[in-house]
Amino acid sequence: MPQVVAAVVGVFNAVAGWYAGLSAAAAFAVQTVVVFGVSKIMAKRAMGGLSQAEGGGRVQLPPATNNVLPVVYGKAYISPVITDAKISIDQKFMWYVCSLSEHTDSTAGSGFTFGDIYWNGNKLNGISGASNNVTSWTNNAGQTDSKVSGYIKVYKFPNGSTSGTNTGGLTASQILSDATTGGGIQSNIRWNSSLYTSGGQSPDMTNTCFMIVRVEYNQDADTVGLGSLTVELNNSINKPGDAIKDYMLNSRYGAAIPLSRIDTQSLDDLNTYSDQLITYTPIGGGSATQARYRVNGPINVSNNCLDNLQELVDTCDSWLQYSDVEDKWKVVINKKYDEAPNAVTTADLYHVKSAYNDTDANLIGGININPIDLNATYNSLQVAYPDQSIRDQTNYEIFDFTAPGTAWYNPALLSPNEPDNKLDVDFPQVNNYIQSAY
């Protein structure tokens, strides 16, 4: 840590002396040039203050030692946290390390793929497949502009510095040790320098999904700094049972529960129930189907584990349960009693027996029934959720039985003089409007 701090202070003092005389090309980089050591500082993942996960992974944040990365399940639109930055010697090029998510290493075979990437709301074109060169961008009106061609490069790393998918075989360390572009990165702050490798350390970005974005300064192309990025990120783990199990098991971002303490059959049953198709009426009429439940969104790893598990079971309308008898955590699905899996009969539901003689003959005492307090009874509902059709911006569904003229108005469901009482619900890991309404 002292070495990193000394290096940052040294660069800052040097910057202060010549900032006023910078060219326009260099000025755009000054605010981030002092953060080259922040990836080592980030290793501790300190919590407190504003964090990446507090924005749900949907707010782009500058470097800070208290930022934490979320863990993303399913498909979500994520904004990065900037964990490092470099400037070329001629001050015309910047390299930004944009970290997106913890990698889900508790589930064998799971992994991330990248979808569309947006820069200030404009979709970047040309970086699919093996290409890393942005050839144009398309705005929300569908208009395409190629003025950015050649000025932005995006390198994708699903899991660590050696996992590049469109880097031409280059590792992150090699890209951030560039010795030629714009005169190269200053030698003592390259990723292959002693700043990153002393004491046996290395900038491996282990278990991290991230990107490197290289920007060439050009006023005409509007590349005068790093834009606001939104990345479509896809994790192969999207079934609720799989996501809950992965989070329960993981000792780095999850609850670190031993497998022997998890009722895995209940999670398998949840996957089976989640895979069943539900029928809905799409906009414009007709009929369509989709899987009942999926998890699509980031988990705030700075929250306590029970809160995060509660969010995950909320996505599939279930309950989290701990059995003292079995000494296991399990999930109880909220479903009709006679539905598979684990369908039962009314006899199973209502048959009460005594442990003494296997009959109900010795039950004593009465059953108390409390009247309903209408002031504490909800009769309308507002659901907030990140809508994937607008890149996970917050959208709302409202179900109001008390508002005449609405589709949901039904006086038969209301008691005389019953007041309006709305329940607000938030589903941060449900970005599908059909599932949020269901």
Tab-separated table of C-alpha atoms in Angstrom:
chain	number	residue	atom	x	y	z
A	1	MET	CA	0.000	0.000	0.000
A	2	PRO	CA	2.747	2.615	0.821
A	3	GLN	CA	4.306	2.033	-2.590
A	4	VAL	CA	0.988	2.623	-4.372
A	5	VAL	CA	0.163	5.718	-2.332
A	6	ALA	CA	3.621	7.189	-2.926
A	7	ALA	CA	3.282	6.585	-6.641
A	8	VAL	CA	-0.175	8.198	-6.780
A	9	VAL	CA	1.025	11.232	-4.786
A	10	GLY	CA	4.060	11.571	-7.041
A	11	VAL	CA	1.941	11.562	-10.192
A	12	PHE	CA	-0.540	13.994	-8.639
A	13	ASN	CA	2.237	16.452	-7.741
A	14	ALA	CA	3.653	16.191	-11.232
A	15	VAL	CA	0.211	16.744	-12.763
A	16	ALA	CA	-0.411	19.807	-10.595
A	17	GLY	CA	2.633	21.557	-11.986
A	18	TRP	CA	1.673	21.355	-15.638
A	19	TYR	CA	-2.106	21.056	-15.611
A	20	ALA	CA	-2.674	24.695	-16.601
A	21	GLY	CA	-0.544	24.300	-19.709
A	22	LEU	CA	-2.086	21.097	-21.022
A	23	SER	CA	-3.314	20.721	-24.574
A	24	ALA	CA	-6.989	19.904	-25.162
A	25	ALA	CA	-5.973	16.331	-25.938
A	26	ALA	CA	-4.366	15.902	-22.540
A	27	ALA	CA	-6.908	17.788	-20.439
A	28	PHE	CA	-9.579	15.116	-20.861
A	29	ALA	CA	-7.345	12.577	-19.132
A	30	VAL	CA	-6.057	14.529	-16.171
A	31	GLN	CA	-8.941	13.677	-13.847
A	32	THR	CA	-8.227	9.965	-14.145
A	33	VAL	CA	-4.456	9.820	-14.647
A	34	VAL	CA	-3.801	9.548	-10.886
A	35	VAL	CA	-5.805	6.353	-10.428
A	36	PHE	CA	-3.364	3.895	-12.022
A	37	GLY	CA	-2.759	2.157	-8.695
A	38	VAL	CA	-6.379	1.773	-7.748
A	39	SER	CA	-6.723	-1.828	-8.936
A	40	LYS	CA	-4.323	-2.886	-6.160
A	41	ILE	CA	-6.197	-0.767	-3.614
A	42	MET	CA	-9.454	-2.377	-4.780
A	43	ALA	CA	-8.216	-5.807	-3.760
A	44	LYS	CA	-9.486	-5.345	-0.223
A	45	ARG	CA	-13.008	-4.595	-1.515
A	46	ALA	CA	-13.723	-2.334	1.474
A	47	MET	CA	-17.381	-1.522	2.104
A	48	GLY	CA	-19.101	1.629	3.260
A	49	GLY	CA	-20.241	4.773	1.493
A	50	LEU	CA	-21.558	4.724	-2.041
A	51	SER	CA	-20.737	1.495	-3.809
A	52	GLN	CA	-21.219	0.004	-7.241
A	53	ALA	CA	-23.645	-2.534	-5.830
A	54	GLU	CA	-25.698	0.153	-4.071
A	55	GLY	CA	-26.615	1.320	-7.549
A	56	GLY	CA	-27.616	-2.271	-8.234
A	57	GLY	CA	-24.720	-2.499	-10.690
A	58	ARG	CA	-26.632	-0.026	-12.846
A	59	VAL	CA	-24.703	3.147	-11.931
A	60	GLN	CA	-21.266	3.913	-13.393
A	61	LEU	CA	-18.864	4.930	-10.632
A	62	PRO	CA	-15.383	6.456	-10.665
A	63	PRO	CA	-12.500	4.809	-8.809
A	64	ALA	CA	-12.893	4.580	-5.033
A	65	THR	CA	-11.566	2.161	-2.452
A	66	ASN	CA	-15.062	1.499	-1.049
A	67	ASN	CA	-16.598	0.340	-4.341
A	68	VAL	CA	-17.717	-3.275	-4.507
A	69	LEU	CA	-18.743	-5.315	-7.522
A	70	PRO	CA	-22.125	-7.040	-7.737
A	71	VAL	CA	-22.632	-10.620	-8.784
A	72	VAL	CA	-24.888	-10.766	-11.842
A	73	TYR	CA	-27.297	-13.614	-12.594
A	74	GLY	CA	-29.113	-14.040	-15.894
A	75	LYS	CA	-29.295	-11.112	-18.311
A	76	ALA	CA	-28.896	-7.555	-17.066
A	77	TYR	CA	-27.720	-4.155	-18.269
A	78	ILE	CA	-24.773	-3.182	-16.071
A	79	SER	CA	-22.715	-0.015	-15.719
A	80	PRO	CA	-19.089	-0.511	-14.723
A	81	VAL	CA	-16.960	0.745	-11.888
A	82	ILE	CA	-13.670	2.198	-13.125
A	83	THR	CA	-10.869	0.355	-11.336
A	84	ASP	CA	-7.814	1.604	-13.237
A	85	ALA	CA	-6.790	4.047	-15.978
A	86	LYS	CA	-3.693	4.746	-18.067
A	87	ILE	CA	-2.562	7.599	-20.331
A	88	SER	CA	-0.140	7.469	-23.247
A	89	ILE	CA	3.055	9.509	-23.201
A	90	ASP	CA	1.752	11.799	-25.976
A	91	GLN	CA	-1.436	12.261	-23.885
A	92	LYS	CA	-3.762	11.337	-26.757
A	93	PHE	CA	-4.829	7.832	-25.636
A	94	MET	CA	-6.509	6.576	-22.462
A	95	TRP	CA	-7.060	3.006	-21.320
A	96	TYR	CA	-9.873	2.400	-18.791
A	97	VAL	CA	-10.436	-0.795	-16.810
A	98	CYS	CA	-14.220	-1.171	-16.460
A	99	SER	CA	-15.170	-3.872	-13.935
A	100	LEU	CA	-18.664	-5.341	-14.168
A	101	SER	CA	-19.284	-8.381	-11.970
A	102	GLU	CA	-17.883	-11.064	-9.728
A	103	HIS	CA	-17.499	-14.331	-11.639
A	104	THR	CA	-19.776	-17.125	-10.425
A	105	ASP	CA	-17.231	-19.804	-9.608
A	106	SER	CA	-19.490	-21.915	-7.345
A	107	THR	CA	-21.302	-23.394	-10.352
A	108	ALA	CA	-19.257	-25.530	-12.727
A	109	GLY	CA	-19.579	-24.485	-16.347
A	110	SER	CA	-21.190	-21.121	-15.635
A	111	GLY	CA	-19.854	-18.041	-17.355
A	112	PHE	CA	-20.500	-14.610	-18.854
A	113	THR	CA	-21.053	-13.483	-22.414
A	114	PHE	CA	-21.305	-9.891	-23.628
A	115	GLY	CA	-24.227	-8.474	-25.564
A	116	ASP	CA	-24.725	-4.897	-26.765
A	117	ILE	CA	-22.636	-2.076	-25.302
A	118	TYR	CA	-23.891	1.513	-25.114
A	119	TRP	CA	-21.892	4.753	-24.881
A	120	ASN	CA	-23.934	7.736	-23.635
A	121	GLY	CA	-27.008	5.843	-24.829
A	122	ASN	CA	-25.564	5.119	-28.284
A	123	LYS	CA	-25.140	1.484	-29.263
A	124	LEU	CA	-21.533	0.689	-30.231
A	125	ASN	CA	-21.193	-1.233	-33.500
A	126	GLY	CA	-18.349	-3.380	-34.804
A	127	ILE	CA	-17.228	-5.090	-31.592
A	128	SER	CA	-19.069	-8.377	-31.979
A	129	GLY	CA	-17.189	-11.615	-32.488
A	130	ALA	CA	-13.412	-11.229	-32.599
A	131	SER	CA	-13.417	-7.500	-33.404
A	132	ASN	CA	-12.535	-4.891	-30.776
A	133	ASN	CA	-12.704	-1.798	-33.005
A	134	VAL	CA	-15.829	0.394	-32.798
A	135	THR	CA	-16.849	1.289	-36.356
A	136	SER	CA	-19.932	3.409	-35.604
A	137	TRP	CA	-22.660	4.048	-33.064
A	138	THR	CA	-26.439	4.120	-33.365
A	139	ASN	CA	-28.611	6.473	-31.321
A	140	ASN	CA	-32.063	5.806	-29.877
A	141	ALA	CA	-33.689	7.151	-33.068
A	142	GLY	CA	-31.934	4.464	-35.108
A	143	GLN	CA	-29.505	6.887	-36.763
A	144	THR	CA	-25.969	5.551	-37.292
A	145	ASP	CA	-22.855	7.728	-37.269
A	146	SER	CA	-19.384	6.438	-38.212
A	147	LYS	CA	-17.408	9.435	-36.934
A	148	VAL	CA	-16.142	7.323	-34.000
A	149	SER	CA	-14.622	4.662	-36.258
A	150	GLY	CA	-11.133	3.782	-35.057
A	151	TYR	CA	-11.218	6.037	-32.001
A	152	ILE	CA	-12.686	3.537	-29.498
A	153	LYS	CA	-11.565	-0.036	-28.850
A	154	VAL	CA	-13.332	-2.380	-26.408
A	155	TYR	CA	-11.626	-5.534	-25.106
A	156	LYS	CA	-13.863	-8.046	-23.310
A	157	PHE	CA	-12.735	-10.309	-20.451
A	158	PRO	CA	-15.433	-12.660	-19.043
A	159	ASN	CA	-13.241	-14.034	-16.241
A	160	GLY	CA	-9.838	-12.622	-15.449
A	161	SER	CA	-6.957	-11.079	-17.369
A	162	THR	CA	-6.288	-14.066	-19.635
A	163	SER	CA	-9.895	-14.654	-20.739
A	164	GLY	CA	-10.094	-12.093	-23.564
A	165	THR	CA	-12.637	-12.999	-26.231
A	166	ASN	CA	-11.829	-10.315	-28.822
A	167	THR	CA	-8.268	-9.326	-27.961
A	168	GLY	CA	-6.369	-11.226	-30.619
A	169	GLY	CA	-4.807	-13.410	-27.963
A	170	LEU	CA	-3.555	-10.474	-25.858
A	171	THR	CA	-3.953	-10.581	-22.094
A	172	ALA	CA	-5.140	-7.595	-20.102
A	173	SER	CA	-1.613	-7.189	-18.762
A	174	GLN	CA	-0.215	-7.009	-22.281
A	175	ILE	CA	-2.804	-4.435	-23.377
A	176	LEU	CA	-2.090	-2.274	-20.334
A	177	SER	CA	1.663	-2.565	-20.853
A	178	ASP	CA	1.470	-0.969	-24.334
A	179	ALA	CA	4.858	0.488	-25.242
A	180	THR	CA	4.015	1.876	-28.705
A	181	THR	CA	0.538	3.436	-28.992
A	182	GLY	CA	0.910	7.194	-28.554
A	183	GLY	CA	4.459	6.677	-27.371
A	184	GLY	CA	3.289	3.965	-25.023
A	185	ILE	CA	2.171	3.935	-21.401
A	186	GLN	CA	4.758	5.290	-18.991
A	187	SER	CA	6.947	2.312	-18.138
A	188	ASN	CA	6.668	2.511	-14.343
A	189	ILE	CA	2.867	2.318	-14.361
A	190	ARG	CA	2.410	-0.486	-16.885
A	191	TRP	CA	0.780	-3.684	-15.640
A	192	ASN	CA	4.043	-5.564	-16.155
A	193	SER	CA	5.956	-3.077	-13.977
A	194	SER	CA	7.064	-3.628	-10.399
A	195	LEU	CA	4.131	-1.498	-9.240
A	196	TYR	CA	1.907	-4.479	-10.027
A	197	THR	CA	4.289	-7.416	-9.730
A	198	SER	CA	6.421	-6.716	-6.642
A	199	GLY	CA	6.072	-9.172	-3.784
A	200	GLY	CA	4.825	-11.896	-6.104
A	201	GLN	CA	1.610	-10.037	-6.956
A	202	SER	CA	0.054	-9.820	-10.401
A	203	PRO	CA	-2.861	-7.906	-11.980
A	204	ASP	CA	-4.794	-11.064	-12.819
A	205	MET	CA	-8.286	-9.629	-12.127
A	206	THR	CA	-9.082	-13.099	-10.794
A	207	ASN	CA	-12.786	-14.041	-10.795
A	208	THR	CA	-13.736	-10.677	-12.326
A	209	CYS	CA	-15.771	-9.944	-15.451
A	210	PHE	CA	-14.473	-6.697	-16.959
A	211	MET	CA	-13.599	-4.710	-20.078
A	212	ILE	CA	-10.714	-2.507	-21.155
A	213	VAL	CA	-11.809	0.535	-23.163
A	214	ARG	CA	-9.161	2.427	-25.133
A	215	VAL	CA	-10.132	5.955	-26.180
A	216	GLU	CA	-8.248	8.183	-28.611
A	217	TYR	CA	-8.873	11.869	-28.039
A	218	ASN	CA	-10.746	13.480	-30.950
A	219	GLN	CA	-13.104	16.421	-30.606
A	220	ASP	CA	-14.756	15.841	-33.972
A	221	ALA	CA	-15.580	12.239	-33.022
A	222	ASP	CA	-16.849	13.261	-29.554
A	223	THR	CA	-14.259	11.002	-27.939
A	224	VAL	CA	-12.960	13.483	-25.379
A	225	GLY	CA	-13.283	11.164	-22.387
A	226	LEU	CA	-14.948	7.967	-21.267
A	227	GLY	CA	-18.670	8.042	-21.929
A	228	SER	CA	-21.371	6.634	-19.692
A	229	LEU	CA	-21.292	2.901	-20.426
A	230	THR	CA	-24.105	0.364	-20.220
A	231	VAL	CA	-23.221	-3.266	-20.921
A	232	GLU	CA	-25.607	-6.118	-21.677
A	233	LEU	CA	-24.154	-8.939	-19.587
A	234	ASN	CA	-25.385	-12.540	-19.729
A	235	ASN	CA	-24.688	-15.164	-17.068
A	236	SER	CA	-25.635	-18.744	-17.922
A	237	ILE	CA	-27.070	-19.047	-14.377
A	238	ASN	CA	-30.621	-17.726	-14.685
A	239	LYS	CA	-32.881	-20.340	-13.073
A	240	PRO	CA	-33.869	-19.390	-9.506
A	241	GLY	CA	-32.805	-22.696	-7.949
A	242	ASP	CA	-29.377	-22.495	-9.593
A	243	ALA	CA	-28.861	-18.853	-8.598
A	244	ILE	CA	-29.907	-19.460	-4.981
A	245	LYS	CA	-27.649	-22.509	-4.712
A	246	ASP	CA	-24.698	-20.639	-6.229
A	247	TYR	CA	-25.125	-17.740	-3.806
A	248	MET	CA	-25.619	-20.025	-0.806
A	249	LEU	CA	-22.400	-21.940	-1.550
A	250	ASN	CA	-20.011	-19.127	-2.433
A	251	SER	CA	-17.509	-18.001	0.199
A	252	ARG	CA	-16.382	-14.895	-1.718
A	253	TYR	CA	-19.618	-13.093	-2.590
A	254	GLY	CA	-22.234	-15.375	-1.010
A	255	ALA	CA	-23.324	-17.036	2.230
A	256	ALA	CA	-20.641	-19.787	2.405
A	257	ILE	CA	-23.178	-22.444	3.436
A	258	PRO	CA	-21.796	-26.016	3.168
A	259	LEU	CA	-23.511	-28.165	0.553
A	260	SER	CA	-24.478	-30.628	3.298
A	261	ARG	CA	-26.597	-27.880	4.881
A	262	ILE	CA	-28.623	-27.177	1.728
A	263	ASP	CA	-31.756	-29.061	0.700
A	264	THR	CA	-30.763	-29.324	-2.954
A	265	GLN	CA	-33.938	-31.251	-3.836
A	266	SER	CA	-36.050	-28.198	-2.956
A	267	LEU	CA	-33.923	-26.119	-5.341
A	268	ASP	CA	-34.273	-28.733	-8.099
A	269	ASP	CA	-38.037	-28.664	-7.544
A	270	LEU	CA	-37.953	-24.880	-7.794
A	271	ASN	CA	-36.170	-25.103	-11.149
A	272	THR	CA	-38.771	-27.593	-12.392
A	273	TYR	CA	-41.612	-25.290	-11.334
A	274	SER	CA	-39.841	-22.240	-12.792
A	275	ASP	CA	-39.425	-23.966	-16.172
A	276	GLN	CA	-43.164	-24.560	-16.532
A	277	LEU	CA	-44.719	-22.278	-19.150
A	278	ILE	CA	-47.255	-19.604	-18.278
A	279	THR	CA	-49.638	-18.135	-20.837
A	280	TYR	CA	-50.100	-14.396	-21.280
A	281	THR	CA	-51.650	-11.951	-23.710
A	282	PRO	CA	-48.950	-9.898	-25.459
A	283	ILE	CA	-49.389	-6.291	-26.527
A	284	GLY	CA	-51.491	-6.359	-29.675
A	285	GLY	CA	-53.469	-9.426	-28.654
A	286	GLY	CA	-53.139	-13.124	-29.204
A	287	SER	CA	-51.507	-15.605	-26.886
A	288	ALA	CA	-47.926	-16.417	-25.950
A	289	THR	CA	-46.001	-18.409	-23.351
A	290	GLN	CA	-42.767	-18.051	-21.404
A	291	ALA	CA	-41.007	-19.767	-18.511
A	292	ARG	CA	-42.619	-18.922	-15.188
A	293	TYR	CA	-39.540	-17.608	-13.319
A	294	ARG	CA	-36.044	-16.422	-14.169
A	295	VAL	CA	-33.448	-14.372	-12.265
A	296	ASN	CA	-32.083	-11.428	-14.257
A	297	GLY	CA	-30.104	-8.840	-12.373
A	298	PRO	CA	-27.241	-7.949	-10.030
A	299	ILE	CA	-26.980	-8.838	-6.348
A	300	ASN	CA	-25.540	-6.242	-3.977
A	301	VAL	CA	-22.764	-8.190	-2.260
A	302	SER	CA	-22.393	-5.523	0.445
A	303	ASN	CA	-25.855	-6.411	1.764
A	304	ASN	CA	-26.153	-9.104	4.399
A	305	CYS	CA	-26.646	-12.584	3.024
A	306	LEU	CA	-30.192	-13.087	4.311
A	307	ASP	CA	-31.366	-9.911	2.547
A	308	ASN	CA	-29.839	-11.080	-0.716
A	309	LEU	CA	-31.334	-14.563	-0.377
A	310	GLN	CA	-34.705	-12.939	0.304
A	311	GLU	CA	-34.394	-10.940	-2.929
A	312	LEU	CA	-33.620	-14.121	-4.836
A	313	VAL	CA	-36.618	-16.032	-3.463
A	314	ASP	CA	-38.802	-12.980	-4.170
A	315	THR	CA	-38.033	-13.372	-7.870
A	316	CYS	CA	-39.763	-16.763	-7.818
A	317	ASP	CA	-42.540	-16.073	-5.265
A	318	SER	CA	-41.143	-18.494	-2.705
A	319	TRP	CA	-40.056	-18.644	0.930
A	320	LEU	CA	-36.658	-19.263	2.447
A	321	GLN	CA	-36.791	-21.790	5.289
A	322	TYR	CA	-34.343	-23.296	7.744
A	323	SER	CA	-35.274	-26.688	9.173
A	324	ASP	CA	-34.020	-27.365	12.701
A	325	VAL	CA	-34.993	-31.001	12.278
A	326	GLU	CA	-32.996	-31.543	9.069
A	327	ASP	CA	-30.381	-28.864	9.822
A	328	LYS	CA	-30.757	-27.573	6.259
A	329	TRP	CA	-31.739	-24.478	4.324
A	330	LYS	CA	-34.496	-24.987	1.779
A	331	VAL	CA	-36.949	-23.118	-0.433
A	332	VAL	CA	-40.722	-23.514	-0.150
A	333	ILE	CA	-42.566	-22.702	-3.377
A	334	ASN	CA	-45.725	-20.604	-3.185
A	335	LYS	CA	-48.024	-22.647	-5.441
A	336	LYS	CA	-51.287	-24.553	-5.483
A	337	TYR	CA	-51.123	-27.575	-3.234
A	338	ASP	CA	-52.138	-29.961	-6.025
A	339	GLU	CA	-49.592	-28.692	-8.553
A	340	ALA	CA	-46.400	-30.574	-9.427
A	341	PRO	CA	-43.785	-30.905	-8.174
A	342	ASN	CA	-44.716	-32.391	-4.810
A	343	ALA	CA	-48.472	-32.231	-5.342
A	344	VAL	CA	-50.542	-33.214	-2.279
A	345	THR	CA	-54.225	-33.830	-1.489
A	346	THR	CA	-56.535	-32.017	0.901
A	347	ALA	CA	-56.134	-34.907	3.328
A	348	ASP	CA	-52.397	-34.161	3.453
A	349	LEU	CA	-53.106	-30.497	4.087
A	350	TYR	CA	-55.632	-30.752	6.878
A	351	HIS	CA	-54.942	-34.069	8.608
A	352	VAL	CA	-53.672	-33.201	12.092
A	353	LYS	CA	-52.321	-36.031	14.213
A	354	SER	CA	-50.994	-36.386	17.701
A	355	ALA	CA	-47.455	-37.621	18.132
A	356	TYR	CA	-48.756	-39.680	21.087
A	357	ASN	CA	-51.320	-41.957	19.476
A	358	ASP	CA	-51.445	-40.933	15.786
A	359	THR	CA	-54.976	-39.502	16.099
A	360	ASP	CA	-56.484	-36.085	16.634
A	361	ALA	CA	-58.598	-37.273	19.574
A	362	ASN	CA	-56.541	-35.612	22.282
A	363	LEU	CA	-56.380	-32.093	20.778
A	364	ILE	CA	-57.503	-29.537	23.389
A	365	GLY	CA	-58.040	-25.776	23.255
A	366	GLY	CA	-59.862	-23.500	20.877
A	367	ILE	CA	-59.025	-21.708	17.661
A	368	ASN	CA	-58.871	-17.914	17.840
A	369	ILE	CA	-59.972	-15.874	14.834
A	370	ASN	CA	-59.039	-12.193	14.722
A	371	PRO	CA	-61.082	-9.716	12.663
A	372	ILE	CA	-59.456	-8.055	9.654
A	373	ASP	CA	-58.315	-4.463	10.090
A	374	LEU	CA	-59.274	-2.770	6.830
A	375	ASN	CA	-56.688	-0.042	7.419
A	376	ALA	CA	-53.968	-2.690	7.325
A	377	THR	CA	-55.318	-4.532	4.272
A	378	TYR	CA	-53.715	-3.825	0.911
A	379	ASN	CA	-56.054	-3.425	-2.053
A	380	SER	CA	-53.747	-1.976	-4.694
A	381	LEU	CA	-50.237	-2.805	-5.765
A	382	GLN	CA	-47.391	-0.963	-7.490
A	383	VAL	CA	-44.524	-3.084	-8.768
A	384	ALA	CA	-41.178	-1.476	-9.638
A	385	TYR	CA	-38.779	-3.468	-11.803
A	386	PRO	CA	-35.860	-2.896	-14.227
A	387	ASP	CA	-37.398	-3.174	-17.690
A	388	GLN	CA	-35.122	-4.969	-20.167
A	389	SER	CA	-36.907	-3.302	-23.099
A	390	ILE	CA	-35.490	0.049	-21.935
A	391	ARG	CA	-32.082	-1.314	-20.853
A	392	ASP	CA	-33.111	-2.027	-17.258
A	393	GLN	CA	-34.387	1.453	-16.472
A	394	THR	CA	-37.047	1.349	-13.751
A	395	ASN	CA	-40.603	0.730	-14.925
A	396	TYR	CA	-43.842	0.200	-13.020
A	397	GLU	CA	-46.911	-2.023	-13.098
A	398	ILE	CA	-49.968	-0.837	-11.147
A	399	PHE	CA	-52.852	-3.079	-10.081
A	400	ASP	CA	-55.591	-1.019	-8.449
A	401	PHE	CA	-58.922	-2.539	-7.429
A	402	THR	CA	-60.096	0.794	-5.997
A	403	ALA	CA	-59.846	3.050	-9.060
A	404	PRO	CA	-63.029	3.165	-11.215
A	405	GLY	CA	-62.334	3.091	-14.911
A	406	THR	CA	-59.183	1.003	-14.637
A	407	ALA	CA	-58.780	-2.530	-15.938
A	408	TRP	CA	-58.337	-3.847	-12.408
A	409	TYR	CA	-61.327	-2.122	-10.784
A	410	ASN	CA	-63.572	-4.651	-9.047
A	411	PRO	CA	-65.915	-3.315	-6.348
A	412	ALA	CA	-66.930	-6.876	-5.443
A	413	LEU	CA	-63.492	-7.396	-3.916
A	414	LEU	CA	-63.803	-4.378	-1.593
A	415	SER	CA	-65.521	-4.142	1.770
A	416	PRO	CA	-67.921	-1.251	2.524
A	417	ASN	CA	-65.976	1.945	3.333
A	418	GLU	CA	-62.685	0.215	2.708
A	419	PRO	CA	-59.918	2.838	2.313
A	420	ASP	CA	-57.311	2.850	-0.438
A	421	ASN	CA	-54.147	1.145	0.776
A	422	LYS	CA	-51.326	0.612	-1.706
A	423	LEU	CA	-48.445	-1.848	-1.373
A	424	ASP	CA	-45.173	-0.897	-3.098
A	425	VAL	CA	-43.022	-3.825	-4.214
A	426	ASP	CA	-39.564	-3.774	-5.800
A	427	PHE	CA	-38.141	-6.654	-7.860
A	428	PRO	CA	-34.521	-5.667	-8.694
A	429	GLN	CA	-33.744	-9.039	-10.293
A	430	VAL	CA	-36.890	-9.283	-12.458
A	431	ASN	CA	-36.496	-7.340	-15.714
A	432	ASN	CA	-39.388	-8.967	-17.570
A	433	TYR	CA	-42.743	-7.200	-17.351
A	434	ILE	CA	-44.738	-10.432	-17.672
A	435	GLN	CA	-42.906	-12.032	-14.755
A	436	SER	CA	-43.131	-8.876	-12.621
A	437	ALA	CA	-46.890	-8.765	-13.130
A	438	TYR	CA	-47.258	-12.507	-12.559
